[in-house]
Amino acid sequence: MGNAKQPDKKPFIAYVIGVIVIMLLLNTFLVPAIVRRNIKEVDYSTFLNMVANKQVEAVQLDSDYITFTDRSSPSNFYRTATFEDPQLVERLEKADCTFGRVVTETNPILAFILSWVLPLVFFYGIGIFLSRRLMSNMGEGFGGGNPMMSFGKSGAKKYVPSTTSIKFQDVAGEEEAKQLLQELVLYLHDPQKYADIGASCPKGALLVGPPGTGKTLLAKAVAGEAEVPFFSIAGSEFVEMFVGMGASKVRDLFSQAEKNAPCIVFIDEIDTIGKKRDSGALSTNDEREQTLNQLLTEMDGFDGSKGVIILAATNRPDVLDPALLRPGRFDRRIPVELPDLQGRIDILKVHAKKIRVAYNVNFETIAKTAAGASGADLANIVNEAALRAVRMGRKVVNQEDLQESIEVVIAGYQKKTRVLSEKEKLIVAYHEIGHALVAAKQSNSAPVQKITIIPRTSGALGYTLQVDEGDKYLMSKTEILEKIATFTGGRCAEELIFGSITTGASNDIEQATRLARAMITQYGMDDDFGMVALSTQNNIYLGGDSTLACSPETAKLIDDTVVRVVREQHDKAKKILEDNIGKLHQLAKYLYENETITGEEFMSILEK
Ligand code: ADP
Ligand code: MG
Ligand code: ZN
């Protein structure tokens, strides 16, 4: 692959040529001027006088000049124009001069150092400095190696394959993804077997899923299972300051991979370079486009039977360039979804192995409470629990640690230092009970698990935790409406009890509105609009914001309907609270005094 690197050396060669030219110029003009500065011009009669007085030691006879030295101080040079003088030799002999030989004006070694070695060192230094600057500008740590040789080498880094010890068993849940990847592992174990039949293995697989679900982990596990080298690079590392550098990095990566085959190349967050190329004429990004093109070319170019597999991960599959996804490139799409209940239990257990856990910890309860948590969240929960155990001076992690750290990870750190005024605390207590009571009095709401009015660093002054039994994939219209009613319940309680309202409901309002809007524009649950998609979902794996796709008149109608839906639910919630005002007071008082109540306590007071 020697010729693949040819273009990288161009800047280096240009630099060397530049240095040589500059040094030649210096040596012809500047250095002689400096070195000969202490030559004294004298006239011929002075010369003859000095010869007669035996002051002259060595004499060099050139065609134009006579150069000579002073006997008493040999570093003083004199020069005089040549003169038609037939007696010159005789005079010189008489005065005991050495003559005719070349007189070196300075120490030859010194002259050499001055005119060649010093400038070379100087330019070498500048070269290093420049190449360092370039590299650091591009965000490249460039330790080791010969800096001069790497100057201008497009910042391409040496890709060092790593072998990981991560195995499939370290990835819990995600059975489907593991099964799909298993075939790649088998292939990497014995590429020849596939080549013999003539089957070409998939060149690439794309791991797709929300953040923190273990995509990176799975890729590493494939390498660990197949016991082959693993080249890992983030998509953002290809994005360079100069056009063409990203592309040359891609070239480098693939040539390295081919040398190390069988191996795995893993490009994390590939959406940074793999975005659709036509996305908006305003921001044409030549560099990114070139990099992507190079990637496409490399993927086509290399021999599939060699045993190089390219894995990539993204949470924005919708923005990827279609060319990346066509057969022969990342034609396999492996979904890596948020874990279900069993998956969450398994993930908790995998991570709990790394810490000391009390024997009686019930992972199922923890997993149930942490609905919607990703693998990364769960790993974080386990770690927070261990930290808490240490803080508490215990040697093992118990149930309470885990329970508490769910709240840490999901709701932010419990903030004991923030003190609410008594009045504020009372308002928050009524607000939260308002949510819980409305939820409990509706038939399809998830049961209340916990209510607290201890402020969190996330800014929430209190919250009501509702936990569904098992996992839910479908929501009925009634459930959505009841959810909206539950969201408005907090504000309703404030209105009822205090006659005024506070800012504490802003998050509730946002969520209620979002639900109502989605109900109409996405789920087709409004009778007036029917089953018409009025909005398009953008990045489904990243929170999923949506844009309206309808006429301005319809948009106005939608707004009106959203207002109507939320108001109806608000009225319903208010009615529920009015009917149960005794319980509202009783529960709010209890919460105010205890700050935290569990679902069971809540239900027992409610049913008493
Ligand atoms: P992403 O999908 O964003 O690439 P990562 O693979 O980086 O997520 O996951 C981050 C961390 O979360 C992992 O290092 C691991 O500790 C934990 N994790 C995520 N999913 C799982 C899983 N299925 N099993 C075990 N640990 C997981
Ligand atoms: Mg990742
Ligand atoms: Zn609220």
XYZ file of C-alpha atoms and ligand atoms in Angstrom:
637
model
C 0.000 0.000 0.000
C 3.054 2.233 -0.384
C 1.608 4.333 -3.148
C -1.449 5.078 -1.111
C 0.665 7.249 1.120
C 2.459 9.129 -1.643
C 0.384 12.303 -1.482
C 1.034 12.663 2.238
C 4.752 13.314 1.701
C 4.327 16.271 -0.623
C 4.333 18.993 2.011
C 7.382 17.468 3.622
C 9.353 17.440 0.380
C 8.319 21.017 -0.358
C 9.565 22.036 3.036
C 12.966 20.370 2.530
C 13.425 22.018 -0.872
C 12.482 25.376 0.619
C 15.055 24.964 3.372
C 17.820 24.070 0.911
C 17.096 27.102 -1.281
C 17.094 29.441 1.694
C 20.380 28.046 2.938
C 22.069 28.394 -0.444
C 21.009 32.035 -0.555
C 22.324 32.569 2.952
C 25.644 30.999 2.142
C 26.213 33.075 -0.962
C 25.193 36.434 0.480
C 24.752 36.698 4.176
C 27.401 34.424 5.683
C 30.367 35.741 3.618
C 29.376 39.263 4.538
C 29.482 38.373 8.216
C 32.649 36.321 8.061
C 34.638 38.817 5.986
C 33.572 41.787 7.947
C 36.924 42.066 9.726
C 38.962 42.229 6.520
C 40.634 45.588 6.285
C 41.109 47.153 2.888
C 44.541 48.761 2.523
C 46.390 50.246 -0.430
C 49.381 48.671 -2.078
C 51.959 50.958 -0.514
C 50.751 50.094 2.973
C 51.109 46.459 2.026
C 54.647 46.989 0.845
C 55.458 48.939 4.011
C 54.128 46.157 6.192
C 56.113 43.570 4.236
C 59.246 45.625 4.627
C 58.617 45.908 8.377
C 58.146 42.129 8.564
C 54.632 42.612 9.856
C 53.131 40.256 7.286
C 52.888 36.551 7.904
C 50.873 34.725 5.209
C 49.979 36.043 1.810
C 47.453 34.698 -0.641
C 47.836 35.750 -4.195
C 44.604 35.771 -6.153
C 44.136 37.215 -9.569
C 42.275 40.261 -8.248
C 43.316 40.550 -4.636
C 46.184 39.964 -2.350
C 44.983 38.867 1.036
C 47.399 38.765 3.960
C 47.564 38.391 7.695
C 49.203 40.379 10.442
C 52.117 38.617 12.130
C 51.377 39.975 15.578
C 47.632 39.197 15.456
C 46.957 36.478 12.871
C 43.171 36.880 13.026
C 43.423 40.317 11.398
C 43.057 40.152 7.657
C 44.049 42.740 5.148
C 43.299 42.950 1.514
C 44.635 44.991 -1.290
C 44.116 45.097 -5.021
C 46.670 43.209 -7.119
C 49.314 45.390 -8.573
C 51.727 44.814 -11.457
C 54.788 44.220 -9.302
C 57.606 41.982 -10.663
C 59.579 42.237 -7.433
C 56.760 41.013 -5.281
C 58.033 37.471 -4.837
C 61.493 38.686 -3.980
C 60.137 41.139 -1.411
C 58.003 38.490 0.188
C 60.870 36.041 0.437
C 63.015 38.669 1.997
C 60.379 39.349 4.606
C 60.044 35.669 5.495
C 56.405 35.459 4.429
C 54.643 32.300 3.478
C 52.859 33.014 0.286
C 50.999 31.550 -2.601
C 49.070 29.123 -0.451
C 45.428 29.509 0.280
C 44.809 31.464 3.394
C 41.649 30.388 5.104
C 39.975 33.369 6.501
C 38.336 31.567 9.359
C 38.475 28.202 10.994
C 36.945 25.866 8.348
C 35.001 23.851 10.934
C 33.540 26.992 12.391
C 32.547 28.219 8.956
C 30.870 24.938 8.195
C 28.935 24.961 11.431
C 27.883 28.547 10.906
C 26.735 28.193 7.360
C 25.259 24.689 7.307
C 24.800 22.982 10.653
C 23.214 25.847 12.572
C 20.638 26.717 9.904
C 19.779 23.039 9.525
C 19.156 22.688 13.255
C 17.154 25.888 13.162
C 14.893 24.767 10.338
C 14.508 21.340 11.864
C 13.278 23.025 15.019
C 10.829 25.179 13.085
C 9.622 22.104 11.259
C 8.886 20.327 14.510
C 7.196 23.388 15.920
C 4.998 23.819 12.883
C 4.006 20.205 12.705
C 3.158 20.188 16.414
C 1.062 23.295 15.968
C -0.796 21.783 13.053
C -1.413 18.575 14.911
C -2.648 20.239 18.065
C -4.879 22.528 16.036
C -6.512 19.451 14.694
C -7.020 18.040 18.110
C -4.464 15.329 17.657
C -2.255 14.238 20.467
C 0.892 13.481 18.572
C 3.159 11.794 21.026
C 6.133 9.738 19.973
C 7.489 9.029 16.553
C 9.725 11.231 14.511
C 7.977 14.577 14.376
C 9.875 15.634 11.278
C 8.735 12.636 9.350
C 5.165 13.073 10.392
C 5.134 16.708 9.431
C 2.434 17.269 6.868
C 1.497 13.633 6.970
C -2.109 14.726 7.073
C -2.256 14.068 10.791
C -3.049 10.488 9.993
C -2.645 8.581 13.170
C -1.179 5.185 13.513
C -4.077 2.920 14.172
C -3.101 0.493 16.809
C -5.378 -2.480 16.959
C -6.536 -3.360 20.420
C -7.798 -6.676 21.534
C -10.594 -6.456 24.029
C -11.524 -8.986 26.655
C -15.193 -8.025 26.539
C -17.423 -10.947 25.642
C -21.071 -11.288 24.717
C -21.867 -12.336 28.261
C -20.877 -8.860 29.433
C -23.708 -7.453 27.382
C -26.982 -8.288 29.035
C -30.313 -8.247 27.278
C -30.054 -7.350 23.576
C -30.447 -11.017 22.635
C -31.563 -10.169 19.121
C -28.577 -7.966 18.419
C -26.229 -10.572 19.810
C -27.730 -13.233 17.580
C -27.290 -11.077 14.495
C -23.697 -10.345 15.415
C -22.938 -13.982 16.121
C -22.696 -14.713 12.422
C -20.029 -12.088 11.993
C -18.077 -13.702 14.786
C -18.287 -17.101 13.114
C -17.100 -15.542 9.896
C -14.117 -13.871 11.530
C -13.116 -17.151 13.133
C -12.765 -18.808 9.761
C -13.018 -16.488 6.748
C -11.576 -19.185 4.506
C -14.567 -21.464 5.028
C -16.841 -18.809 3.596
C -14.430 -18.004 0.779
C -14.310 -21.667 -0.251
C -18.047 -21.776 -0.836
C -17.900 -18.433 -2.534
C -20.124 -16.711 -0.041
C -19.230 -13.114 0.589
C -19.830 -12.095 4.138
C -21.510 -8.813 4.908
C -18.877 -6.121 4.854
C -20.525 -3.939 7.376
C -23.185 -3.818 10.034
C -24.774 -0.756 11.506
C -25.757 -0.758 15.157
C -28.724 1.511 15.588
C -30.356 2.578 18.816
C -30.790 5.249 21.490
C -27.755 6.450 23.483
C -26.422 4.237 26.244
C -27.957 0.994 25.078
C -24.630 -0.734 24.621
C -23.805 -0.245 20.944
C -20.156 0.492 21.587
C -20.072 -2.331 24.085
C -21.527 -4.793 21.561
C -18.950 -3.865 18.941
C -16.175 -4.482 21.433
C -17.772 -7.774 22.403
C -17.739 -8.926 18.775
C -14.000 -8.259 18.654
C -13.526 -10.003 21.981
C -15.478 -13.066 20.890
C -13.750 -13.333 17.545
C -10.359 -12.689 19.129
C -9.245 -10.395 16.358
C -7.701 -6.905 16.426
C -10.150 -4.061 16.857
C -9.663 -0.644 15.270
C -11.953 1.830 16.934
C -12.383 5.403 15.806
C -15.082 7.987 16.422
C -16.681 9.616 13.433
C -15.710 13.009 14.781
C -12.021 12.115 14.553
C -12.307 12.233 10.797
C -13.546 15.775 10.810
C -10.492 17.852 10.112
C -9.560 21.447 9.683
C -8.186 21.007 6.193
C -9.969 19.593 3.236
C -8.662 16.185 2.326
C -7.182 15.273 5.682
C -10.219 13.338 6.826
C -10.166 11.429 3.576
C -6.525 10.532 4.005
C -7.279 9.356 7.531
C -9.891 7.010 6.121
C -7.329 5.706 3.619
C -4.824 5.143 6.381
C -7.316 3.362 8.584
C -8.314 0.958 5.866
C -4.776 0.205 4.748
C -3.870 -0.570 8.355
C -6.931 -2.757 8.714
C -6.131 -4.687 5.578
C -2.658 -5.441 6.889
C -4.109 -6.755 10.132
C -6.919 -8.841 8.646
C -8.937 -10.572 9.938
C -9.977 -7.679 12.080
C -12.820 -5.316 12.919
C -13.006 -1.644 12.104
C -15.461 0.160 14.314
C -16.650 3.665 13.478
C -18.563 5.079 16.419
C -21.131 7.833 15.943
C -20.881 7.528 12.199
C -23.559 10.169 11.674
C -20.911 12.886 12.125
C -19.432 12.007 8.741
C -22.260 10.022 7.238
C -24.887 12.745 7.004
C -26.880 13.015 3.819
C -24.812 14.944 1.344
C -27.619 17.032 -0.067
C -28.666 18.404 3.300
C -29.165 22.070 2.553
C -27.217 24.095 0.015
C -26.335 26.620 2.691
C -23.819 24.480 4.470
C -21.808 22.670 1.900
C -19.121 20.949 3.837
C -16.489 19.873 1.385
C -14.306 18.252 3.942
C -17.054 16.062 5.343
C -18.243 15.162 1.904
C -14.784 14.123 0.773
C -14.345 12.041 3.874
C -17.641 10.309 3.284
C -16.818 9.696 -0.351
C -13.493 8.217 0.626
C -15.230 5.947 3.116
C -17.669 4.784 0.448
C -14.834 4.121 -1.955
C -12.800 2.206 0.589
C -15.767 0.065 1.523
C -16.297 -0.824 -2.117
C -12.635 -1.218 -2.810
C -11.410 -3.720 -0.323
C -11.639 -7.410 -0.839
C -14.513 -8.850 1.154
C -12.908 -12.260 1.454
C -9.959 -10.916 3.428
C -11.871 -10.805 6.668
C -12.214 -7.130 7.493
C -15.592 -6.297 8.981
C -16.745 -2.775 9.415
C -19.086 -2.016 12.265
C -20.589 1.370 12.843
C -22.892 2.792 15.470
C -25.326 5.668 15.388
C -28.377 6.995 17.117
C -29.406 9.034 14.098
C -30.051 6.441 11.389
C -32.481 8.823 9.736
C -29.792 11.325 8.759
C -27.397 8.821 7.214
C -26.601 9.079 3.556
C -28.516 6.401 1.639
C -25.324 5.447 -0.170
C -23.903 4.213 3.124
C -26.815 1.850 3.620
C -26.963 0.221 0.234
C -26.020 -3.454 -0.190
C -22.304 -4.041 0.008
C -21.825 -1.349 2.583
C -23.712 -1.153 5.856
C -26.433 -3.374 4.567
C -27.107 -4.995 7.908
C -28.953 -2.945 10.383
C -28.861 -4.227 13.916
C -31.357 -2.577 16.237
C -30.177 -2.080 19.794
C -33.196 -0.994 21.773
C -33.791 0.117 25.353
C -33.882 -2.958 27.591
C -37.170 -4.472 28.730
C -37.841 -5.546 32.292
C -35.925 -8.839 32.015
C -33.140 -7.028 30.171
C -32.904 -4.434 32.924
C -32.720 -7.161 35.569
C -29.907 -8.860 33.640
C -28.000 -5.635 33.123
C -28.269 -4.808 36.824
C -26.941 -8.264 37.642
C -24.022 -7.944 35.221
C -22.938 -4.705 36.803
C -23.680 -5.862 40.335
C -21.069 -8.580 39.840
C -18.406 -5.915 39.913
C -19.437 -4.656 43.351
C -20.256 -6.256 46.672
C -24.011 -6.614 47.018
C -26.035 -7.861 49.980
C -27.466 -11.334 49.356
C -31.081 -10.232 49.802
C -31.171 -7.481 47.185
C -34.186 -7.820 44.920
C -33.153 -6.711 41.459
C -36.623 -7.105 40.077
C -38.046 -4.288 42.199
C -35.155 -2.051 41.191
C -35.613 -2.883 37.522
C -39.345 -2.215 37.766
C -38.790 1.211 39.253
C -36.191 2.061 36.638
C -38.517 1.675 33.678
C -37.147 3.400 30.598
C -33.578 3.431 31.891
C -30.862 2.554 29.380
C -27.995 0.167 30.032
C -25.740 3.102 30.757
C -28.269 4.489 33.261
C -28.432 1.137 35.021
C -24.641 0.858 35.156
C -24.642 4.325 36.644
C -27.318 3.369 39.188
C -25.266 0.430 40.419
C -22.178 2.586 40.706
C -24.053 5.320 42.573
C -25.370 2.696 44.960
C -21.826 1.531 45.670
C -20.729 5.119 46.276
C -23.633 5.626 48.642
C -22.757 2.471 50.576
C -19.223 3.785 51.044
C -20.554 7.157 52.168
C -22.715 5.394 54.714
C -19.713 3.445 55.946
C -21.058 0.076 54.882
C -19.161 -2.764 53.295
C -21.931 -4.054 51.029
C -24.578 -2.440 48.885
C -28.136 -2.996 50.047
C -31.590 -2.511 48.579
C -31.946 0.993 49.919
C -28.735 2.126 48.253
C -29.968 0.925 44.900
C -33.433 2.390 45.377
C -32.013 5.728 46.371
C -29.586 5.840 43.460
C -32.365 5.338 40.936
C -33.666 8.638 42.118
C -30.183 10.115 41.972
C -29.746 9.055 38.380
C -33.282 9.751 37.263
C -34.230 12.788 39.296
C -30.901 14.361 40.185
C -29.176 14.395 43.545
C -31.290 14.726 46.606
C -30.595 18.194 47.818
C -30.724 18.438 51.544
C -29.196 21.880 51.708
C -31.910 23.641 49.785
C -34.469 24.667 52.368
C -37.999 25.426 51.367
C -39.995 27.856 53.434
C -42.835 26.249 55.370
C -45.415 27.811 53.099
C -43.586 26.585 49.982
C -43.328 23.120 51.413
C -47.051 23.066 52.051
C -47.804 24.175 48.502
C -45.504 21.509 47.086
C -47.137 18.886 49.305
C -50.615 19.757 48.041
C -49.327 19.917 44.491
C -47.814 16.440 44.588
C -50.804 14.913 46.368
C -52.954 16.540 43.701
C -51.081 14.527 41.051
C -51.238 11.327 43.048
C -54.891 11.640 43.979
C -56.027 12.313 40.432
C -53.953 9.343 39.282
C -55.353 7.056 41.949
C -58.969 8.015 41.311
C -58.769 7.139 37.622
C -59.023 3.528 36.642
C -56.218 3.282 34.084
C -53.428 5.213 35.767
C -50.248 3.524 36.880
C -50.133 3.020 40.643
C -48.278 5.570 42.714
C -44.964 4.212 43.964
C -43.591 7.105 45.918
C -44.215 10.766 46.586
C -41.609 13.107 47.942
C -41.197 16.801 48.566
C -37.452 16.705 49.099
C -35.978 19.041 46.483
C -33.595 17.655 43.874
C -30.648 19.338 42.234
C -32.442 18.925 38.943
C -34.732 21.728 40.112
C -37.801 19.639 40.883
C -39.162 20.570 44.287
C -40.944 17.295 44.636
C -42.190 14.481 42.502
C -44.655 11.698 42.278
C -43.280 8.437 41.002
C -45.734 6.226 39.178
C -44.679 2.787 38.074
C -46.479 0.660 35.536
C -46.946 -3.018 36.123
C -44.664 -4.616 33.566
C -43.716 -2.886 30.344
C -46.102 -0.907 28.246
C -45.872 -0.628 24.520
C -49.341 0.631 23.724
C -51.319 3.419 25.293
C -55.040 3.745 24.816
C -56.697 7.086 24.282
C -58.239 6.877 27.757
C -54.816 6.340 29.268
C -53.388 9.340 27.511
C -56.275 11.513 28.614
C -55.907 10.274 32.184
C -52.217 11.030 32.054
C -52.955 14.574 30.977
C -55.464 14.858 33.820
C -52.794 13.611 36.242
C -50.340 16.226 34.993
C -52.876 18.985 35.614
C -53.739 17.571 39.051
C -50.899 19.433 40.767
C -51.973 22.839 39.551
C -55.622 22.004 40.359
C -54.779 21.302 43.982
C -53.018 24.669 44.260
C -56.024 26.451 42.819
C -58.446 24.657 45.104
C -56.565 25.071 48.348
C -54.682 28.331 48.010
C -56.813 30.104 45.446
C -53.647 31.166 43.612
C -51.211 29.390 41.357
C -47.420 29.093 41.291
C -44.640 28.499 38.786
C -44.178 24.990 40.125
C -46.314 23.457 37.410
C -44.254 24.482 34.383
C -42.910 20.996 33.747
C -46.366 19.464 34.142
C -47.778 21.934 31.655
C -45.086 21.134 29.141
C -45.646 17.406 29.394
C -49.430 17.659 29.276
C -49.237 19.844 26.195
C -46.812 17.536 24.466
C -49.056 14.549 25.120
C -52.163 16.342 23.913
C -50.392 17.495 20.777
C -48.987 14.049 20.018
C -52.443 12.580 20.545
C -53.806 14.756 17.796
C -50.939 15.047 15.317
C -49.270 11.648 15.651
C -51.652 9.118 17.056
C -54.719 10.243 15.113
C -56.864 10.131 18.229
C -58.922 13.246 17.659
C -62.332 12.806 16.082
C -62.121 16.006 14.036
C -58.808 15.209 12.358
C -59.026 11.441 12.232
C -56.155 9.242 11.159
C -54.071 11.870 9.432
C -50.418 12.334 10.282
C -50.056 16.031 10.870
C -46.478 16.002 11.998
C -43.289 14.172 11.167
C -41.078 12.634 13.797
C -37.498 13.745 13.511
C -34.896 11.754 15.360
C -36.886 9.018 16.984
C -33.953 7.813 19.084
C -33.062 11.175 20.534
C -36.129 12.351 22.383
C -38.040 12.619 19.135
C -39.090 16.191 18.522
C -41.604 16.590 15.772
C -42.332 19.210 13.170
C -45.813 20.073 11.994
C -46.577 19.105 8.439
C -49.800 20.896 7.671
C -51.250 24.168 6.482
C -51.233 27.205 8.795
C -55.009 27.000 9.107
C -54.775 23.407 10.303
C -51.970 24.374 12.673
C -54.303 26.897 14.260
C -57.059 24.307 14.539
C -54.598 21.909 16.176
C -53.610 24.562 18.700
C -57.261 25.163 19.526
C -57.867 21.461 19.954
C -54.820 21.063 22.199
C -56.115 23.857 24.395
C -59.538 22.241 24.488
C -58.208 18.777 25.382
C -56.011 20.061 28.179
C -58.804 22.246 29.562
C -61.245 19.330 29.606
C -58.795 17.202 31.535
C -58.013 20.076 33.854
C -61.711 20.386 34.670
C -61.982 16.669 35.194
C -59.019 16.676 37.578
C -60.475 19.591 39.485
C -63.748 17.714 39.862
C -61.929 14.647 41.216
C -60.077 16.751 43.783
C -63.223 18.612 44.852
C -64.976 15.307 45.422
C -62.064 14.058 47.533
C -61.057 17.244 49.262
C -61.003 15.565 52.685
C -58.453 13.001 51.511
C -56.476 15.739 49.795
C -56.049 17.603 53.105
C -55.290 14.447 55.010
C -52.685 13.160 52.561
C -51.051 16.541 52.035
C -50.694 16.972 55.766
C -49.120 13.534 56.070
C -46.713 14.260 53.223
C -45.876 17.661 54.657
C -44.889 16.040 57.924
C -43.058 13.037 56.528
C -41.642 14.545 53.326
C -41.680 11.140 51.668
C -44.452 8.582 51.529
C -44.546 5.223 49.826
C -47.240 3.879 47.562
C -48.546 1.576 50.279
C -48.868 4.356 52.842
C -50.640 6.449 50.261
C -53.140 3.721 49.420
C -53.827 2.841 53.034
C -54.652 6.459 53.936
C -56.726 6.797 50.802
C -58.752 3.684 51.505
C -59.221 4.240 55.217
P -23.889 3.432 23.357
O -25.046 2.649 22.854
O -24.260 4.870 23.553
O -22.645 3.251 22.574
P -22.321 2.201 25.363
O -22.059 0.918 24.695
O -21.220 3.188 25.339
O -23.637 2.871 24.817
O -22.751 1.889 26.851
C -22.281 2.624 27.925
C -22.158 1.766 29.159
O -23.425 1.327 29.583
C -21.380 0.515 28.908
O -20.024 0.727 29.104
C -21.944 -0.451 29.915
O -21.309 -0.305 31.159
C -23.369 0.004 30.067
N -24.282 -0.817 29.264
C -25.064 -0.372 28.256
N -25.813 -1.366 27.755
C -25.482 -2.470 28.428
C -25.919 -3.829 28.365
N -26.824 -4.243 27.480
N -25.368 -4.719 29.218
C -24.451 -4.312 30.117
N -24.001 -3.056 30.220
C -24.516 -2.131 29.410
Mg -21.367 4.700 21.978
Zn -46.295 18.731 39.295
